[in-house]
Amino acid sequence: MKKIAILGSTGSIGTQALDVVRNLPEEFSVEVLAANSNVETFAAQVEEFRPRLAVLADEAAFKVLRQKKFSGVELAGGRQAFVDAATVDGVELVLTGMSGFAGLEPTLKAIACGKNIALANKETLVVAGELVTKSAEARGVKILPVDSEHGAFFQCLQGENPRAIEKLLLTASGGPFRGKTFDDLRNATVKEVLAHPTWNMGRKITVDSASLVNKGLEVIEAKFLYGVDYDQIQVVVHPQSIVHSMVEFVDGSVIAQLASTDMRLPIQYALTYPRRLPSPVKRLDFWQLNSLTFEPPDVETFRGLKFAYEAGKAGGTLPCTFNAANEVAVREFLRGRIKFLDIYDVIDNAMWRRPVTQNPTLEDLIAEDSETRRLSEKFIEEEII
Amino acid sequence: MKKIAILGSTGSIGTQALDVVRNLPEEFSVEVLAANSNVETFAAQVEEFRPRLAVLADEAAFKVLRQKKFSGVELAGGRQAFVDAATVDGVELVLTGMSGFAGLEPTLKAIACGKNIALANKETLVVAGELVTKSAEARGVKILPVDSEHGAFFQCLQGENPRAIEKLLLTASGGPFRGKTFDDLRNATVKEVLAHPTWNMGRKITVDSASLVNKGLEVIEAKFLYGVDYDQIQVVVHPQSIVHSMVEFVDGSVIAQLASTDMRLPIQYALTYPRRLPSPVKRLDFWQLNSLTFEPPDVETFRGLKFAYEAGKAGGTLPCTFNAANEVAVREFLRGRIKFLDIYDVIDNAMWRRPVTQNPTLEDLIAEDSETRRLSEKFIEEEII
């Protein structure tokens, strides 16, 4: 049995990961569950999976949780307990299912303790790609991608020499606004943004998907996971979301991974790797499948992708700046305080204003994240609202 | 440098294999060239590649070749010399590019001598799948498929556990007659049959492609190469011939291999395996690519596929019967002596009439091949013409 910790267990990735565990009860022992503040869901998970340790980051939520009794389960609360949850002795694999910059510190801690990482928190690699890949290499830790696209790359690269990669073909559904013009998007509502045509995901990533910022984050993530240059990563819009990404090799051959849109598949692959085990995921039926189409992304309208390439190529702290500005902008968009297209202006402003520090330490990144948040909040208050 | 022998060097596969060698001159030493009767092309190949041994199977053609001088090249002629060409000392890899049942004996000889096989002669596996796979296993010989579809499976299975295969998805272009009805095909001409929409191949295989017999041969070939059951092989019509085949795994994930329709790619992969090396093959451009479509094959009209499943499932000598009847029928169709749909009747007749012997020896297969040819020629003379 593989001993695992699931951080962010009440989120979209966490709940689906627990569904994978439920389907393969002989394979996993859930040693640690950690979440932010959703007490009700969390308590039910603790009841069902009986981890050794259960942590809620939010102090108030923890106080509610503490009222309950779970025999054999140690309970802990607070931000530091959440970070420490990644380091528990005996755990072999940590699934990082929490979202945003907050995922960086626990992930680095888990790596430092030699835990393999099933990485769903893409911000970790975007913000601190070099730190993370270097420390993973130094500790001999495996980073197993959970994103459907990076999971696809990972599967396509099994048995291949990474030096034979010519290009990574990163597919994008195009989101709910594919084909829309700048004018169409001026008054896009939160509801429209959240109506993703193919994937059912968390709110933050669904907004990022509509703005193509998510695809941009994935470009940077891919760069660090597979050690290619940015010029070797091509985004291809594929509205059906059946091909989850592809690798082109130096001989002109392309290997692709296809599946139905069910996150349990890449999650399970990361958890069971290097084995493939049976899963209840719906099979593709090629006799019924209609057509698969491909087209270039509209990077003039959906500027999120262009910003990401710029940030990635500049390197240093700029991807952190890009990510922090976007996190603030999406939060304010979801609160109804700014419009959809304002997200781009918030990012653009931060990327113009913030100086770039090369080879940042974790402290530099934490500082850059705070600075950008402050700057972006100020920009929103003063220039947008 | 890998020391190779190319059997059938003047055919479609052979000439493209030599083009691969031309593009990667540091990688290969061509030790042996062997062909049937095309003296002119063969002499030019011998002149350019200077093999240690050059063989023409056809005695008359050999007499013409013998007039020429190639310093340092041993010349030999006749059927036995062709078979022996597969066994030359020092050769590591034999590419079997000749077509039809005639490829079986040299392939078995090469395996007995411990040579790895780049297998383009699919009849070898169709007719003698068990003999071939058993002797390859016993000698620790690798069978590297050159067919674009089986090369695709092979690539998709790199780094994977074959026991995790759920299904092989064998793609088919559908050939020039896709969508046609039985009535449409009654008077199909040789010219129409040879106008393949996506692949430029030899004449025999192009006819087989139109009748779906080729896809049937590939089903049997796949069965032996990958050790699956016939129920695990699903033929999917994909008219664009971009996806060259796919593997579905037990977790529901599908890995596919895509490339432009250029046989040099699977040939090169078989020759350079396990490495991928640069190739001039045209890259796929997913930004320009239109749609990829998939549909079920019409097995009622194109009975070749149904016969193949029947022959494969019955096993023993029946695949040999199926193949021999088809070889005779295609030859007579290309000579203009029978109609396109008669091919199916010739196969059907042989499969009804010939008894099935299980676990056939090479001698049994040679006898079955002769018997079926005699029977089928007689059927054509007496019942069709």
PDB file of N, CA, C and O in Angstrom, chain B residues 254-292:
ATOM      1  N   VAL B 254      -5.864   6.682 -23.591  1.00  0.00           N
ATOM      2  CA  VAL B 254      -5.507   6.245 -24.938  1.00  0.00           C
ATOM      3  C   VAL B 254      -4.236   6.971 -25.369  1.00  0.00           C
ATOM      4  O   VAL B 254      -4.159   8.200 -25.263  1.00  0.00           O
ATOM      5  N   ILE B 255      -3.252   6.212 -25.821  1.00  0.00           N
ATOM      6  CA  ILE B 255      -2.038   6.811 -26.370  1.00  0.00           C
ATOM      7  C   ILE B 255      -2.058   6.586 -27.879  1.00  0.00           C
ATOM      8  O   ILE B 255      -2.309   5.476 -28.345  1.00  0.00           O
ATOM      9  N   ALA B 256      -1.835   7.665 -28.627  1.00  0.00           N
ATOM     10  CA  ALA B 256      -1.909   7.603 -30.083  1.00  0.00           C
ATOM     11  C   ALA B 256      -0.599   8.073 -30.697  1.00  0.00           C
ATOM     12  O   ALA B 256       0.124   8.873 -30.097  1.00  0.00           O
ATOM     13  N   GLN B 257      -0.304   7.561 -31.902  1.00  0.00           N
ATOM     14  CA  GLN B 257       0.854   8.076 -32.633  1.00  0.00           C
ATOM     15  C   GLN B 257       0.353   8.730 -33.901  1.00  0.00           C
ATOM     16  O   GLN B 257      -0.477   8.164 -34.626  1.00  0.00           O
ATOM     17  N   LEU B 258       0.806   9.955 -34.140  1.00  0.00           N
ATOM     18  CA  LEU B 258       0.374  10.722 -35.293  1.00  0.00           C
ATOM     19  C   LEU B 258       1.596  11.150 -36.097  1.00  0.00           C
ATOM     20  O   LEU B 258       2.671  11.387 -35.531  1.00  0.00           O
ATOM     21  N   ALA B 259       1.429  11.282 -37.395  1.00  0.00           N
ATOM     22  CA  ALA B 259       2.508  11.781 -38.245  1.00  0.00           C
ATOM     23  C   ALA B 259       1.953  11.943 -39.645  1.00  0.00           C
ATOM     24  O   ALA B 259       0.854  11.465 -39.949  1.00  0.00           O
ATOM     25  N   SER B 260       2.709  12.644 -40.497  1.00  0.00           N
ATOM     26  CA  SER B 260       2.299  12.696 -41.891  1.00  0.00           C
ATOM     27  C   SER B 260       2.478  11.308 -42.504  1.00  0.00           C
ATOM     28  O   SER B 260       3.144  10.441 -41.951  1.00  0.00           O
ATOM     29  N   THR B 261       1.831  11.103 -43.663  1.00  0.00           N
ATOM     30  CA  THR B 261       1.850   9.775 -44.288  1.00  0.00           C
ATOM     31  C   THR B 261       3.145   9.607 -45.069  1.00  0.00           C
ATOM     32  O   THR B 261       3.214   9.869 -46.257  1.00  0.00           O
ATOM     33  N   ASP B 262       4.183   9.196 -44.373  1.00  0.00           N
ATOM     34  CA  ASP B 262       5.491   9.012 -44.990  1.00  0.00           C
ATOM     35  C   ASP B 262       6.100   7.761 -44.354  1.00  0.00           C
ATOM     36  O   ASP B 262       6.444   7.759 -43.176  1.00  0.00           O
ATOM     37  N   MET B 263       6.217   6.701 -45.146  1.00  0.00           N
ATOM     38  CA  MET B 263       6.691   5.421 -44.613  1.00  0.00           C
ATOM     39  C   MET B 263       8.122   5.495 -44.090  1.00  0.00           C
ATOM     40  O   MET B 263       8.558   4.619 -43.331  1.00  0.00           O
ATOM     41  N   ARG B 264       8.859   6.544 -44.494  1.00  0.00           N
ATOM     42  CA  ARG B 264      10.238   6.627 -44.001  1.00  0.00           C
ATOM     43  C   ARG B 264      10.279   6.752 -42.489  1.00  0.00           C
ATOM     44  O   ARG B 264      11.261   6.383 -41.848  1.00  0.00           O
ATOM     45  N   LEU B 265       9.190   7.284 -41.911  1.00  0.00           N
ATOM     46  CA  LEU B 265       9.176   7.461 -40.460  1.00  0.00           C
ATOM     47  C   LEU B 265       9.137   6.121 -39.707  1.00  0.00           C
ATOM     48  O   LEU B 265      10.030   5.854 -38.892  1.00  0.00           O
ATOM     49  N   PRO B 266       8.124   5.252 -39.970  1.00  0.00           N
ATOM     50  CA  PRO B 266       8.165   3.960 -39.265  1.00  0.00           C
ATOM     51  C   PRO B 266       9.380   3.111 -39.655  1.00  0.00           C
ATOM     52  O   PRO B 266       9.896   2.360 -38.822  1.00  0.00           O
ATOM     53  N   ILE B 267       9.835   3.228 -40.897  1.00  0.00           N
ATOM     54  CA  ILE B 267      11.038   2.470 -41.291  1.00  0.00           C
ATOM     55  C   ILE B 267      12.224   2.941 -40.455  1.00  0.00           C
ATOM     56  O   ILE B 267      12.965   2.136 -39.887  1.00  0.00           O
ATOM     57  N   GLN B 268      12.393   4.257 -40.373  1.00  0.00           N
ATOM     58  CA  GLN B 268      13.538   4.790 -39.609  1.00  0.00           C
ATOM     59  C   GLN B 268      13.455   4.381 -38.149  1.00  0.00           C
ATOM     60  O   GLN B 268      14.465   4.013 -37.533  1.00  0.00           O
ATOM     61  N   TYR B 269      12.256   4.461 -37.581  1.00  0.00           N
ATOM     62  CA  TYR B 269      12.126   4.112 -36.162  1.00  0.00           C
ATOM     63  C   TYR B 269      12.531   2.658 -35.934  1.00  0.00           C
ATOM     64  O   TYR B 269      13.231   2.348 -34.957  1.00  0.00           O
ATOM     65  N   ALA B 270      12.105   1.768 -36.836  1.00  0.00           N
ATOM     66  CA  ALA B 270      12.477   0.352 -36.691  1.00  0.00           C
ATOM     67  C   ALA B 270      13.989   0.181 -36.839  1.00  0.00           C
ATOM     68  O   ALA B 270      14.599  -0.633 -36.151  1.00  0.00           O
ATOM     69  N   LEU B 271      14.593   0.958 -37.726  1.00  0.00           N
ATOM     70  CA  LEU B 271      16.033   0.814 -37.962  1.00  0.00           C
ATOM     71  C   LEU B 271      16.873   1.430 -36.836  1.00  0.00           C
ATOM     72  O   LEU B 271      17.941   0.927 -36.519  1.00  0.00           O
ATOM     73  N   THR B 272      16.399   2.533 -36.263  1.00  0.00           N
ATOM     74  CA  THR B 272      17.215   3.218 -35.245  1.00  0.00           C
ATOM     75  C   THR B 272      16.814   2.834 -33.815  1.00  0.00           C
ATOM     76  O   THR B 272      17.501   3.223 -32.873  1.00  0.00           O
ATOM     77  N   TYR B 273      15.699   2.116 -33.674  1.00  0.00           N
ATOM     78  CA  TYR B 273      15.206   1.737 -32.345  1.00  0.00           C
ATOM     79  C   TYR B 273      16.353   1.192 -31.487  1.00  0.00           C
ATOM     80  O   TYR B 273      17.151   0.430 -31.978  1.00  0.00           O
ATOM     81  N   PRO B 274      16.423   1.547 -30.191  1.00  0.00           N
ATOM     82  CA  PRO B 274      15.458   2.325 -29.402  1.00  0.00           C
ATOM     83  C   PRO B 274      15.645   3.841 -29.488  1.00  0.00           C
ATOM     84  O   PRO B 274      15.008   4.563 -28.721  1.00  0.00           O
ATOM     85  N   ARG B 275      16.490   4.319 -30.382  1.00  0.00           N
ATOM     86  CA  ARG B 275      16.669   5.770 -30.471  1.00  0.00           C
ATOM     87  C   ARG B 275      15.724   6.391 -31.486  1.00  0.00           C
ATOM     88  O   ARG B 275      15.324   5.764 -32.450  1.00  0.00           O
ATOM     89  N   ARG B 276      15.387   7.667 -31.243  1.00  0.00           N
ATOM     90  CA  ARG B 276      14.722   8.480 -32.258  1.00  0.00           C
ATOM     91  C   ARG B 276      15.767   9.441 -32.793  1.00  0.00           C
ATOM     92  O   ARG B 276      16.402  10.160 -32.013  1.00  0.00           O
ATOM     93  N   LEU B 277      15.919   9.494 -34.107  1.00  0.00           N
ATOM     94  CA  LEU B 277      16.897  10.407 -34.696  1.00  0.00           C
ATOM     95  C   LEU B 277      16.175  11.380 -35.622  1.00  0.00           C
ATOM     96  O   LEU B 277      15.073  11.105 -36.091  1.00  0.00           O
ATOM     97  N   PRO B 278      16.806  12.523 -35.896  1.00  0.00           N
ATOM     98  CA  PRO B 278      16.175  13.509 -36.774  1.00  0.00           C
ATOM     99  C   PRO B 278      15.805  12.900 -38.124  1.00  0.00           C
ATOM    100  O   PRO B 278      16.496  12.007 -38.618  1.00  0.00           O
ATOM    101  N   SER B 279      14.736  13.383 -38.688  1.00  0.00           N
ATOM    102  CA  SER B 279      14.314  12.902 -40.005  1.00  0.00           C
ATOM    103  C   SER B 279      13.713  14.082 -40.767  1.00  0.00           C
ATOM    104  O   SER B 279      13.206  15.025 -40.168  1.00  0.00           O
ATOM    105  N   PRO B 280      13.782  14.023 -42.102  1.00  0.00           N
ATOM    106  CA  PRO B 280      13.254  15.133 -42.905  1.00  0.00           C
ATOM    107  C   PRO B 280      11.753  15.029 -43.133  1.00  0.00           C
ATOM    108  O   PRO B 280      11.191  15.825 -43.876  1.00  0.00           O
ATOM    109  N   VAL B 281      11.112  14.051 -42.484  1.00  0.00           N
ATOM    110  CA  VAL B 281       9.672  13.859 -42.684  1.00  0.00           C
ATOM    111  C   VAL B 281       8.924  15.157 -42.370  1.00  0.00           C
ATOM    112  O   VAL B 281       9.229  15.847 -41.408  1.00  0.00           O
ATOM    113  N   LYS B 282       7.950  15.473 -43.196  1.00  0.00           N
ATOM    114  CA  LYS B 282       7.165  16.700 -43.045  1.00  0.00           C
ATOM    115  C   LYS B 282       6.466  16.702 -41.680  1.00  0.00           C
ATOM    116  O   LYS B 282       5.824  15.724 -41.300  1.00  0.00           O
ATOM    117  N   ARG B 283       6.575  17.812 -40.976  1.00  0.00           N
ATOM    118  CA  ARG B 283       5.933  17.922 -39.663  1.00  0.00           C
ATOM    119  C   ARG B 283       4.438  18.161 -39.811  1.00  0.00           C
ATOM    120  O   ARG B 283       4.002  18.830 -40.752  1.00  0.00           O
ATOM    121  N   LEU B 284       3.673  17.663 -38.853  1.00  0.00           N
ATOM    122  CA  LEU B 284       2.257  18.010 -38.785  1.00  0.00           C
ATOM    123  C   LEU B 284       2.152  19.443 -38.271  1.00  0.00           C
ATOM    124  O   LEU B 284       2.903  19.846 -37.391  1.00  0.00           O
ATOM    125  N   ASP B 285       1.233  20.205 -38.824  1.00  0.00           N
ATOM    126  CA  ASP B 285       1.009  21.567 -38.345  1.00  0.00           C
ATOM    127  C   ASP B 285      -0.409  21.629 -37.779  1.00  0.00           C
ATOM    128  O   ASP B 285      -1.386  21.735 -38.525  1.00  0.00           O
ATOM    129  N   PHE B 286      -0.496  21.561 -36.454  1.00  0.00           N
ATOM    130  CA  PHE B 286      -1.820  21.489 -35.830  1.00  0.00           C
ATOM    131  C   PHE B 286      -2.595  22.799 -35.920  1.00  0.00           C
ATOM    132  O   PHE B 286      -3.795  22.815 -35.728  1.00  0.00           O
ATOM    133  N   TRP B 287      -1.892  23.894 -36.192  1.00  0.00           N
ATOM    134  CA  TRP B 287      -2.604  25.153 -36.374  1.00  0.00           C
ATOM    135  C   TRP B 287      -3.308  25.195 -37.735  1.00  0.00           C
ATOM    136  O   TRP B 287      -4.246  25.953 -37.929  1.00  0.00           O
ATOM    137  N   GLN B 288      -2.811  24.403 -38.683  1.00  0.00           N
ATOM    138  CA  GLN B 288      -3.394  24.389 -40.021  1.00  0.00           C
ATOM    139  C   GLN B 288      -4.267  23.157 -40.238  1.00  0.00           C
ATOM    140  O   GLN B 288      -5.134  23.142 -41.110  1.00  0.00           O
ATOM    141  N   LEU B 289      -3.980  22.132 -39.484  1.00  0.00           N
ATOM    142  CA  LEU B 289      -4.692  20.860 -39.624  1.00  0.00           C
ATOM    143  C   LEU B 289      -6.183  21.097 -39.481  1.00  0.00           C
ATOM    144  O   LEU B 289      -6.616  21.765 -38.558  1.00  0.00           O
ATOM    145  N   ASN B 290      -6.954  20.539 -40.372  1.00  0.00           N
ATOM    146  CA  ASN B 290      -8.379  20.625 -40.153  1.00  0.00           C
ATOM    147  C   ASN B 290      -8.811  19.580 -39.145  1.00  0.00           C
ATOM    148  O   ASN B 290      -8.151  19.415 -38.133  1.00  0.00           O
ATOM    149  N   SER B 291      -9.880  18.882 -39.433  1.00  0.00           N
ATOM    150  CA  SER B 291     -10.358  17.968 -38.401  1.00  0.00           C
ATOM    151  C   SER B 291      -9.913  16.540 -38.668  1.00  0.00           C
ATOM    152  O   SER B 291      -9.631  16.155 -39.794  1.00  0.00           O
ATOM    153  N   LEU B 292      -9.833  15.796 -37.596  1.00  0.00           N
ATOM    154  CA  LEU B 292      -9.566  14.361 -37.654  1.00  0.00           C
ATOM    155  C   LEU B 292     -10.890  13.671 -37.375  1.00  0.00           C
ATOM    156  O   LEU B 292     -11.554  13.977 -36.384  1.00  0.00           O
TER     157      LEU B 292
END
